[in-house]
Amino acid sequence: MIETDRLVLRPAVERDHPAVAAMNADPQVGYWLGGARDAAASALFLERCAEHIARHGFGFWVVERKADRQVIGMTGLWHAPDNLPEAGKVEVGWRFAAEAWGQGYATEAGRAALAHGFKVLNLAEILAWTARPNLKSQAVMRRIGMVPAPDRDFDHPSLAADDPLRPHVVFVARPQDEGYFRGR
Ligand SMILES: CC(C)(COP(=O)(O)OP(=O)(O)OC[C@H]1O[C@@H](n2cnc3c(N)ncnc32)[C@H](O)[C@@H]1OP(=O)(O)O)[C@@H](O)C(=O)NCCC(=O)NCCS
């Protein structure tokens, strides 16, 4: 479990499924993540998250807001899938329910995930990537001190050549940068 001022990051449990399913079913969220998911697909997704955590000790955690104990999103670290150029590298990522946007929760959770990756897992580098038009996600990356690595940008292999989300930008964080400590 990871705790910040306002949030707790922890593995999902059964009672979290409805909140995660509602977030995954929202087209505003799904647009950036390969489409909205129905409840069955969301359950499968949480199963995969649990498998990664069981195998590696870290993964994509649910984010619970301390003030009301609501699960408002997910954030975490995981090994990039085999079909991507950065396969096997550790990636940080986030998704939040739309009603929780605009309050700095993704920034707070993302910064905590980076700190865990560097201080607990001793990673030498953590990557993040997103579709070039996903400026909200890139703004989170910048706020937590990640820097663009344009030489590592790639076209997502699962997306069609004319899909506007195909071009992906890559950001990197390294422990010696320590930008993620500074709350910018
Ligand atoms: C990506 C995503 C998590 C970003 O959410 P977000 O709400 O923009 O990010 P944050 O939670 O860090 O909030 C930042 C906003 O809150 C404001 N804010 C308020 N209090 C803040 C605080 N204490 N700290 C930082 N920012 C704060 C910031 O000014 C910023 O506002 P702006 O968007 O008007 O510039 C969200 O858009 C999302 O879930 N998208 C769908 C899924 C997705 O794209 N995932 C990423 C795929 S790679």
PDB file of N, CA and C in Angstrom, residues 8 11 25 34-35 60 62 68 73 89 97 105 110 113 124 129 157:
ATOM      1  N   VAL A   8      -4.782   6.686  -1.216  1.00  0.00           N
ATOM      2  CA  VAL A   8      -4.143   5.395  -0.948  1.00  0.00           C
ATOM      3  C   VAL A   8      -4.112   4.624  -2.263  1.00  0.00           C
ATOM      4  N   PRO A  11      -3.714  -2.770  -4.133  1.00  0.00           N
ATOM      5  CA  PRO A  11      -4.277  -3.730  -5.084  1.00  0.00           C
ATOM      6  C   PRO A  11      -5.806  -3.711  -5.022  1.00  0.00           C
ATOM      7  N   ALA A  25     -16.085   1.932 -18.362  1.00  0.00           N
ATOM      8  CA  ALA A  25     -17.208   1.991 -19.305  1.00  0.00           C
ATOM      9  C   ALA A  25     -17.433   3.403 -19.845  1.00  0.00           C
ATOM     10  N   GLY A  34      -8.115   2.454 -25.941  1.00  0.00           N
ATOM     11  CA  GLY A  34      -8.556   1.368 -26.811  1.00  0.00           C
ATOM     12  C   GLY A  34     -10.041   1.102 -26.750  1.00  0.00           C
ATOM     13  N   GLY A  35     -10.820   2.050 -26.233  1.00  0.00           N
ATOM     14  CA  GLY A  35     -12.276   1.916 -26.236  1.00  0.00           C
ATOM     15  C   GLY A  35     -12.823   1.612 -24.852  1.00  0.00           C
ATOM     16  N   PHE A  60      -0.684  -2.208 -11.341  1.00  0.00           N
ATOM     17  CA  PHE A  60      -1.637  -1.120 -11.541  1.00  0.00           C
ATOM     18  C   PHE A  60      -2.625  -1.172 -10.378  1.00  0.00           C
ATOM     19  N   VAL A  62      -5.523   0.335  -7.554  1.00  0.00           N
ATOM     20  CA  VAL A  62      -6.644   1.275  -7.469  1.00  0.00           C
ATOM     21  C   VAL A  62      -6.212   2.442  -6.585  1.00  0.00           C
ATOM     22  N   ASP A  68     -13.315  10.088   1.503  1.00  0.00           N
ATOM     23  CA  ASP A  68     -14.610   9.400   1.473  1.00  0.00           C
ATOM     24  C   ASP A  68     -14.492   7.915   1.137  1.00  0.00           C
ATOM     25  N   GLY A  73      -9.892   6.065  -9.233  1.00  0.00           N
ATOM     26  CA  GLY A  73      -9.064   5.827 -10.413  1.00  0.00           C
ATOM     27  C   GLY A  73      -8.084   4.705 -10.185  1.00  0.00           C
ATOM     28  N   LYS A  89      10.111  -3.011 -20.274  1.00  0.00           N
ATOM     29  CA  LYS A  89      10.505  -1.859 -19.450  1.00  0.00           C
ATOM     30  C   LYS A  89       9.342  -1.506 -18.509  1.00  0.00           C
ATOM     31  N   ALA A  97     -11.679   8.391 -12.972  1.00  0.00           N
ATOM     32  CA  ALA A  97     -13.077   8.681 -13.291  1.00  0.00           C
ATOM     33  C   ALA A  97     -13.186  10.167 -13.605  1.00  0.00           C
ATOM     34  N   TYR A 105      -5.295  14.705  -8.624  1.00  0.00           N
ATOM     35  CA  TYR A 105      -5.164  13.343  -8.079  1.00  0.00           C
ATOM     36  C   TYR A 105      -4.189  12.495  -8.901  1.00  0.00           C
ATOM     37  N   GLY A 110       0.658   9.659  -9.436  1.00  0.00           N
ATOM     38  CA  GLY A 110       1.772   9.378 -10.348  1.00  0.00           C
ATOM     39  C   GLY A 110       3.113   9.635  -9.678  1.00  0.00           C
ATOM     40  N   ALA A 113       3.822   6.834  -7.331  1.00  0.00           N
ATOM     41  CA  ALA A 113       4.220   5.611  -8.036  1.00  0.00           C
ATOM     42  C   ALA A 113       5.689   5.706  -8.469  1.00  0.00           C
ATOM     43  N   ALA A 124      16.098   1.955 -12.442  1.00  0.00           N
ATOM     44  CA  ALA A 124      17.026   2.966 -12.970  1.00  0.00           C
ATOM     45  C   ALA A 124      16.302   3.943 -13.882  1.00  0.00           C
ATOM     46  N   TRP A 129       4.161   6.582 -21.737  1.00  0.00           N
ATOM     47  CA  TRP A 129       3.839   6.972 -23.100  1.00  0.00           C
ATOM     48  C   TRP A 129       2.340   7.093 -23.255  1.00  0.00           C
ATOM     49  N   PRO A 157       1.603  -0.255 -32.503  1.00  0.00           N
ATOM     50  CA  PRO A 157       1.400  -1.310 -33.504  1.00  0.00           C
ATOM     51  C   PRO A 157      -0.023  -1.840 -33.583  1.00  0.00           C
TER      52      PRO A 157
END
